[in-house]
Amino acid sequence: MTRTVSGLRHAAVLLAVAALAACNRSGAPGASPRADAGSPGTAASSSSAASSSSSVQAPVPGTKLVVYKSPTCGCCIKWVDHVKAAGFDVEVHDTANVAPVKRANGLPQHLESCHTALVNGYVIEGHVPAEVIARLLRERPAVAGIAVPGMPMGSPGMEGPTKQPYDVVAFTKDGKVSVYESR
Ligand SMILES: [Cu+2]
């Protein structure tokens, strides 16, 4: 089932972008590293037939997830802890400017968050729950990646007193965006 991102969500995203600026504050743009994605096929990711779409399931052990983040981003570190706890083999690259990594990997600008990760050829943008990444790797849909735009309160790494509903959206290379899972 597909549904376009509503105006309401956009408002939430705009609010989150303000928070994002604070989280992402860093020095002058420095080197712009090219992201070289984990090559598809490192870990065969299909296994047991997926029962329900949102069942919590661990990733294939040792699945490598490469994260690009600003060294000053606190919520990024908390998200890294979240995906590590879920069983991903996480490699972190600190960079003063994550934007070139986002561009190089085809992330639509309006879906931006703080950190960007690469796993088995997919782009993971922002505070995506680990179990949704695991679902992506089981189902292997024909998309470029998934994103949680902005930084919604209550998403992994953004824990706080409130939890706002948010969508994990999927995007294709040619910029089609659809809701992958609502949280
Ligand atoms: Cu963040």
mmCIF file of C-alpha atoms and ligand atoms in Angstrom:
data_model
loop_
_atom_site.group_PDB
_atom_site.id
_atom_site.type_symbol
_atom_site.label_atom_id
_atom_site.label_comp_id
_atom_site.label_asym_id
_atom_site.label_seq_id
_atom_site.Cartn_x
_atom_site.Cartn_y
_atom_site.Cartn_z
ATOM 1 C CA MET A 1 0.000 0.000 0.000
ATOM 2 C CA THR A 2 1.377 3.315 -0.988
ATOM 3 C CA ARG A 3 0.579 6.741 0.228
ATOM 4 C CA THR A 4 2.173 10.048 -0.526
ATOM 5 C CA VAL A 5 3.872 12.034 2.149
ATOM 6 C CA SER A 6 1.226 14.360 3.486
ATOM 7 C CA GLY A 7 1.501 18.036 4.218
ATOM 8 C CA LEU A 8 1.319 17.229 7.890
ATOM 9 C CA ARG A 9 4.385 15.072 7.623
ATOM 10 C CA HIS A 10 6.117 17.838 5.732
ATOM 11 C CA ALA A 11 5.470 20.218 8.607
ATOM 12 C CA ALA A 12 6.941 17.662 10.984
ATOM 13 C CA VAL A 13 9.935 17.280 8.715
ATOM 14 C CA LEU A 14 10.482 21.036 8.633
ATOM 15 C CA LEU A 15 10.450 21.130 12.419
ATOM 16 C CA ALA A 16 12.882 18.268 12.503
ATOM 17 C CA VAL A 17 15.190 20.020 10.070
ATOM 18 C CA ALA A 18 15.626 22.804 12.608
ATOM 19 C CA ALA A 19 16.728 20.224 15.151
ATOM 20 C CA LEU A 20 18.887 18.651 12.486
ATOM 21 C CA ALA A 21 20.847 21.833 12.017
ATOM 22 C CA ALA A 22 21.648 21.839 15.706
ATOM 23 C CA CYS A 23 22.662 18.202 15.736
ATOM 24 C CA ASN A 24 24.730 18.480 12.630
ATOM 25 C CA ARG A 25 26.597 21.663 13.437
ATOM 26 C CA SER A 26 30.175 21.211 12.447
ATOM 27 C CA GLY A 27 33.125 23.080 11.050
ATOM 28 C CA ALA A 28 33.870 24.073 7.506
ATOM 29 C CA PRO A 29 33.217 21.496 4.835
ATOM 30 C CA GLY A 30 36.328 19.429 4.487
ATOM 31 C CA ALA A 31 37.242 16.558 2.308
ATOM 32 C CA SER A 32 34.409 14.982 0.418
ATOM 33 C CA PRO A 33 34.869 11.267 0.630
ATOM 34 C CA ARG A 34 33.226 9.100 -1.920
ATOM 35 C CA ALA A 35 31.063 6.460 -0.487
ATOM 36 C CA ASP A 36 31.978 3.077 -1.673
ATOM 37 C CA ALA A 37 29.068 0.923 -0.847
ATOM 38 C CA GLY A 38 29.308 -2.540 0.522
ATOM 39 C CA SER A 39 29.039 -4.649 -2.563
ATOM 40 C CA PRO A 40 25.793 -6.543 -2.965
ATOM 41 C CA GLY A 41 26.164 -10.192 -2.296
ATOM 42 C CA THR A 42 28.536 -9.976 0.654
ATOM 43 C CA ALA A 43 25.953 -11.602 2.806
ATOM 44 C CA ALA A 44 23.214 -13.640 1.258
ATOM 45 C CA SER A 45 20.313 -12.048 2.962
ATOM 46 C CA SER A 46 17.336 -14.199 2.240
ATOM 47 C CA SER A 47 16.458 -16.883 4.683
ATOM 48 C CA SER A 48 13.267 -17.949 6.325
ATOM 49 C CA ALA A 49 10.121 -16.766 4.635
ATOM 50 C CA ALA A 50 9.142 -13.439 6.093
ATOM 51 C CA SER A 51 5.959 -13.940 8.027
ATOM 52 C CA SER A 52 4.527 -10.573 8.916
ATOM 53 C CA SER A 53 5.969 -7.458 7.365
ATOM 54 C CA SER A 54 6.890 -5.724 10.582
ATOM 55 C CA SER A 55 8.009 -8.636 12.708
ATOM 56 C CA VAL A 56 11.193 -7.882 14.580
ATOM 57 C CA GLN A 57 13.980 -9.972 13.164
ATOM 58 C CA ALA A 58 17.715 -9.659 13.485
ATOM 59 C CA PRO A 59 19.863 -8.963 10.447
ATOM 60 C CA VAL A 60 22.033 -11.727 9.059
ATOM 61 C CA PRO A 61 24.918 -11.847 11.572
ATOM 62 C CA GLY A 62 27.939 -9.933 10.334
ATOM 63 C CA THR A 63 26.005 -7.863 7.819
ATOM 64 C CA LYS A 64 28.236 -4.864 7.284
ATOM 65 C CA LEU A 65 26.735 -1.413 7.628
ATOM 66 C CA VAL A 66 28.939 1.574 6.774
ATOM 67 C CA VAL A 67 27.929 4.855 8.418
ATOM 68 C CA TYR A 68 28.963 8.383 7.432
ATOM 69 C CA LYS A 69 28.346 11.023 10.066
ATOM 70 C CA SER A 70 29.603 14.300 11.448
ATOM 71 C CA PRO A 71 32.008 13.827 14.368
ATOM 72 C CA THR A 72 29.874 16.232 16.431
ATOM 73 C CA CYS A 73 26.528 14.494 15.872
ATOM 74 C CA GLY A 74 25.314 13.030 19.142
ATOM 75 C CA CYS A 75 22.110 11.451 17.860
ATOM 76 C CA CYS A 76 24.126 9.745 15.118
ATOM 77 C CA ILE A 77 26.258 8.019 17.749
ATOM 78 C CA LYS A 78 23.118 6.874 19.547
ATOM 79 C CA TRP A 79 21.769 5.456 16.282
ATOM 80 C CA VAL A 80 25.084 3.665 15.676
ATOM 81 C CA ASP A 81 24.703 2.069 19.115
ATOM 82 C CA HIS A 82 21.159 1.035 18.150
ATOM 83 C CA VAL A 83 22.199 -0.770 14.960
ATOM 84 C CA LYS A 84 25.193 -2.360 16.690
ATOM 85 C CA ALA A 85 22.895 -3.691 19.403
ATOM 86 C CA ALA A 86 20.698 -5.178 16.673
ATOM 87 C CA GLY A 87 23.635 -7.202 15.382
ATOM 88 C CA PHE A 88 24.983 -5.220 12.446
ATOM 89 C CA ASP A 89 28.720 -5.076 11.899
ATOM 90 C CA VAL A 90 29.058 -1.290 11.886
ATOM 91 C CA GLU A 91 31.902 0.689 10.339
ATOM 92 C CA VAL A 92 31.806 4.425 11.151
ATOM 93 C CA HIS A 93 33.364 7.187 9.085
ATOM 94 C CA ASP A 94 33.436 10.659 10.611
ATOM 95 C CA THR A 95 33.334 13.442 8.064
ATOM 96 C CA ALA A 96 32.762 17.168 8.483
ATOM 97 C CA ASN A 97 30.358 17.180 5.557
ATOM 98 C CA VAL A 98 28.090 14.218 4.889
ATOM 99 C CA ALA A 99 26.291 15.929 1.990
ATOM 100 C CA PRO A 100 28.677 14.694 -0.729
ATOM 101 C CA VAL A 101 28.058 11.121 0.419
ATOM 102 C CA LYS A 102 24.307 11.703 0.159
ATOM 103 C CA ARG A 103 24.688 13.193 -3.348
ATOM 104 C CA ALA A 104 27.045 10.454 -4.531
ATOM 105 C CA ASN A 105 24.513 7.821 -3.481
ATOM 106 C CA GLY A 106 21.491 9.431 -5.077
ATOM 107 C CA LEU A 107 19.607 10.463 -1.973
ATOM 108 C CA PRO A 108 16.829 12.939 -2.886
ATOM 109 C CA GLN A 109 17.565 16.177 -1.060
ATOM 110 C CA HIS A 110 14.115 16.437 0.544
ATOM 111 C CA LEU A 111 14.676 13.121 2.326
ATOM 112 C CA GLU A 112 17.830 14.212 4.117
ATOM 113 C CA SER A 113 18.547 13.561 7.755
ATOM 114 C CA CYS A 114 21.840 13.566 9.659
ATOM 115 C CA HIS A 115 23.823 10.373 9.042
ATOM 116 C CA THR A 116 23.904 8.239 5.907
ATOM 117 C CA ALA A 117 24.614 4.503 5.886
ATOM 118 C CA LEU A 118 25.230 1.915 3.207
ATOM 119 C CA VAL A 119 24.367 -1.756 3.536
ATOM 120 C CA ASN A 120 24.398 -4.460 0.851
ATOM 121 C CA GLY A 121 24.031 -1.842 -1.888
ATOM 122 C CA TYR A 122 21.192 0.070 -0.199
ATOM 123 C CA VAL A 123 21.281 3.599 1.186
ATOM 124 C CA ILE A 124 19.930 4.045 4.719
ATOM 125 C CA GLU A 125 19.293 7.696 5.562
ATOM 126 C CA GLY A 126 18.708 8.937 9.073
ATOM 127 C CA HIS A 127 17.146 7.296 12.106
ATOM 128 C CA VAL A 128 15.778 4.161 10.446
ATOM 129 C CA PRO A 129 14.951 1.424 12.992
ATOM 130 C CA ALA A 130 17.274 -1.588 12.725
ATOM 131 C CA GLU A 131 14.381 -3.985 12.240
ATOM 132 C CA VAL A 132 13.212 -2.027 9.211
ATOM 133 C CA ILE A 133 16.720 -2.342 7.733
ATOM 134 C CA ALA A 134 16.556 -6.067 8.430
ATOM 135 C CA ARG A 135 13.193 -6.208 6.661
ATOM 136 C CA LEU A 136 14.673 -4.359 3.660
ATOM 137 C CA LEU A 137 17.501 -6.889 3.463
ATOM 138 C CA ARG A 138 15.063 -9.813 3.622
ATOM 139 C CA GLU A 139 12.657 -8.451 1.039
ATOM 140 C CA ARG A 140 15.235 -6.789 -1.218
ATOM 141 C CA PRO A 141 12.768 -4.500 -3.029
ATOM 142 C CA ALA A 142 13.865 -2.680 -6.185
ATOM 143 C CA VAL A 143 14.622 0.627 -4.476
ATOM 144 C CA ALA A 144 17.812 2.607 -3.947
ATOM 145 C CA GLY A 145 17.272 2.895 -0.231
ATOM 146 C CA ILE A 146 15.086 3.900 2.686
ATOM 147 C CA ALA A 147 15.024 7.072 4.762
ATOM 148 C CA VAL A 148 13.560 8.684 7.827
ATOM 149 C CA PRO A 149 13.668 12.337 6.724
ATOM 150 C CA GLY A 150 14.482 14.947 9.340
ATOM 151 C CA MET A 151 14.897 13.616 12.844
ATOM 152 C CA PRO A 152 11.569 12.610 14.386
ATOM 153 C CA MET A 153 11.426 12.450 18.165
ATOM 154 C CA GLY A 154 11.107 8.897 19.365
ATOM 155 C CA SER A 155 12.970 7.284 16.483
ATOM 156 C CA PRO A 156 16.037 5.189 17.400
ATOM 157 C CA GLY A 157 18.760 7.577 18.577
ATOM 158 C CA MET A 158 16.197 10.363 19.036
ATOM 159 C CA GLU A 159 14.610 9.047 22.202
ATOM 160 C CA GLY A 160 12.961 11.682 24.320
ATOM 161 C CA PRO A 161 9.889 12.520 26.343
ATOM 162 C CA THR A 162 7.628 12.410 23.303
ATOM 163 C CA LYS A 163 7.249 10.127 20.340
ATOM 164 C CA GLN A 164 5.998 11.537 17.082
ATOM 165 C CA PRO A 165 4.684 9.207 14.383
ATOM 166 C CA TYR A 166 6.939 8.988 11.363
ATOM 167 C CA ASP A 167 7.304 7.179 8.079
ATOM 168 C CA VAL A 168 10.206 5.178 6.797
ATOM 169 C CA VAL A 169 10.072 5.979 3.084
ATOM 170 C CA ALA A 170 11.623 4.092 0.210
ATOM 171 C CA PHE A 171 13.128 5.914 -2.753
ATOM 172 C CA THR A 172 14.198 4.742 -6.163
ATOM 173 C CA LYS A 173 17.109 5.890 -8.304
ATOM 174 C CA ASP A 174 14.741 8.018 -10.365
ATOM 175 C CA GLY A 175 13.327 9.739 -7.303
ATOM 176 C CA LYS A 176 10.055 7.889 -6.685
ATOM 177 C CA VAL A 177 9.186 7.993 -2.998
ATOM 178 C CA SER A 178 6.722 5.734 -1.201
ATOM 179 C CA VAL A 179 6.004 4.807 2.388
ATOM 180 C CA TYR A 180 7.817 1.586 3.302
ATOM 181 C CA GLU A 181 6.686 1.400 6.905
ATOM 182 C CA SER A 182 4.895 3.736 9.300
ATOM 183 C CA ARG A 183 5.994 3.991 12.879
HETATM 184 CU CU CU B 1 20.052 12.551 13.986
#
